[in-house]
């Protein structure tokens, strides 16, 4: 499974992606959490705090003039899997976390790091790892090649007019965007910061999207964010974490079923 | 006076830009609000509604795909790609939408170039920027007078704001005004003031009436003019005008 979370800035993409990545990892999945937002986000939601590290520029080499193919490629002998081993950081619950780097006034430009990041994602072997991707906010950047790896696009929708307007545009771009070559096989929606059940129904109607989950608005998410921590660590028993646990299962129903089966096989396990 | 409103996505840039614009227009200025976000929605917060906001997006998109002709001058640009918002504010959507390049496919002008090249004379210009610091990295000194940096009391938004403040200082982009938004308590306030080293950072409280207006797709300035958050942003408008 390779998921890309998209949505209006501030929708809750990072908050949701960070927790989902960790919940899947707790289930034993090999999870790679990838942040393609040039502004800090996912690392904080994973519980790693602000991470400045970037993929080094020498991870790629530039092609010679006249040579076909992309302008930069992973350097000779570096496979996508090795690149992850080298450049990803270890986050809580065994999640591996990869970002190309973060924009800063005086820092070197990140173009080569961004190329490396994309080449790594394009070069992953077909089955593992599971990828949970946090994309830049808004509608322009996500589909300029950043979501190419995703088989599932999840549009994160806060219950506001602006959030739903963004969601409708994103859903359209995910299928017709300028640089989606293959396109995701699923486009789903998650309601974020929901105040009540009516919010969920309104979003279903006004976006026409398949809503597979709803995350309630909860002060404790903000409280955790203030400290730069994950709500999974500060409020594990909250309704938000319960909603995200349900969402993780709905995103990967086969896995949930396998786990049930495994439990049933285990002597004394099951219900 | 030209103002740019910047910050992390979701901190309240659009809410701030809209309330500033409506307040300054009410108090007698000629106000042009520029939606510089590639995912524009300033219209909703200004009070023109969902449908009109979507119509303006459609117009810009038809420009991108070549079915709409570009306006030959700045004046006609705000005619063609703009709309009259309540209270006398003129809104124009000035970002390209789905193109890899931020510039307009016809005249090549990006929002930051527009701000630099167009003489706005006596008009007050309020530019609602795209989330993050991308536009600031391309903005040149002199394009705007004031940068309103909106920051919420979260680790992420403070980190983005720090980067924005660095750029403003390094490139001398204008006067920096930090606005703490969605502030719930003293700890929130302390977090923001500590990050920016000034005890007098203006703060806007977390206010459910703002969130409620946004759920309904209406302008806080219209439906909750006496909400604490609206009053706090209006007070900033007064300060900005007095010190312009
Ligand atoms: N369910 C929620 N309840 C309350 N606040 C939330 C919730 N989800 C996100 N937030 C808050 O909204 C802000 C934006 O969330 P974030 O995940 O950073 O958004 P994005 O990555 O989409 O820009 C953060 O301050 C976060 O604490
Ligand atoms: N002072 C506030 N109190 C409560 N909610 C707020 C406040 N300011 C903004 N919000 C809410 O935060 C969300 C993002 O605000 P918005 O102005 O669209 O941010 P941005 O333009 O920075 O993305 C909206 O749903 C809005 O209702
Ligand atoms: Mg984010
Ligand atoms: Mg906005």
Short mmCIF file of C-alpha atoms and ligand atoms in Angstrom, two decimals, chain A residues 13-15 37 39-42 134-135, chain B residues 8 156, ligand 3:
data_model
loop_
_atom_site.label_atom_id
_atom_site.label_comp_id
_atom_site.label_asym_id
_atom_site.label_seq_id
_atom_site.Cartn_x
_atom_site.Cartn_y
_atom_site.Cartn_z
CA UNK A 13 -2.49 15.91 6.69
CA UNK A 14 0.64 15.65 8.80
CA UNK A 15 -1.27 14.96 12.00
CA UNK A 37 6.46 19.29 1.96
CA UNK A 39 8.03 23.08 5.30
CA UNK A 40 8.39 21.10 8.54
CA UNK A 41 5.45 18.90 9.41
CA UNK A 42 5.49 15.12 9.33
CA UNK A 134 2.61 13.65 3.42
CA UNK A 135 2.27 16.02 0.47
CA UNK B 8 2.19 28.04 7.49
CA UNK B 156 5.37 23.43 13.16
MG1 LIG C 3 1.78 19.32 7.02
#
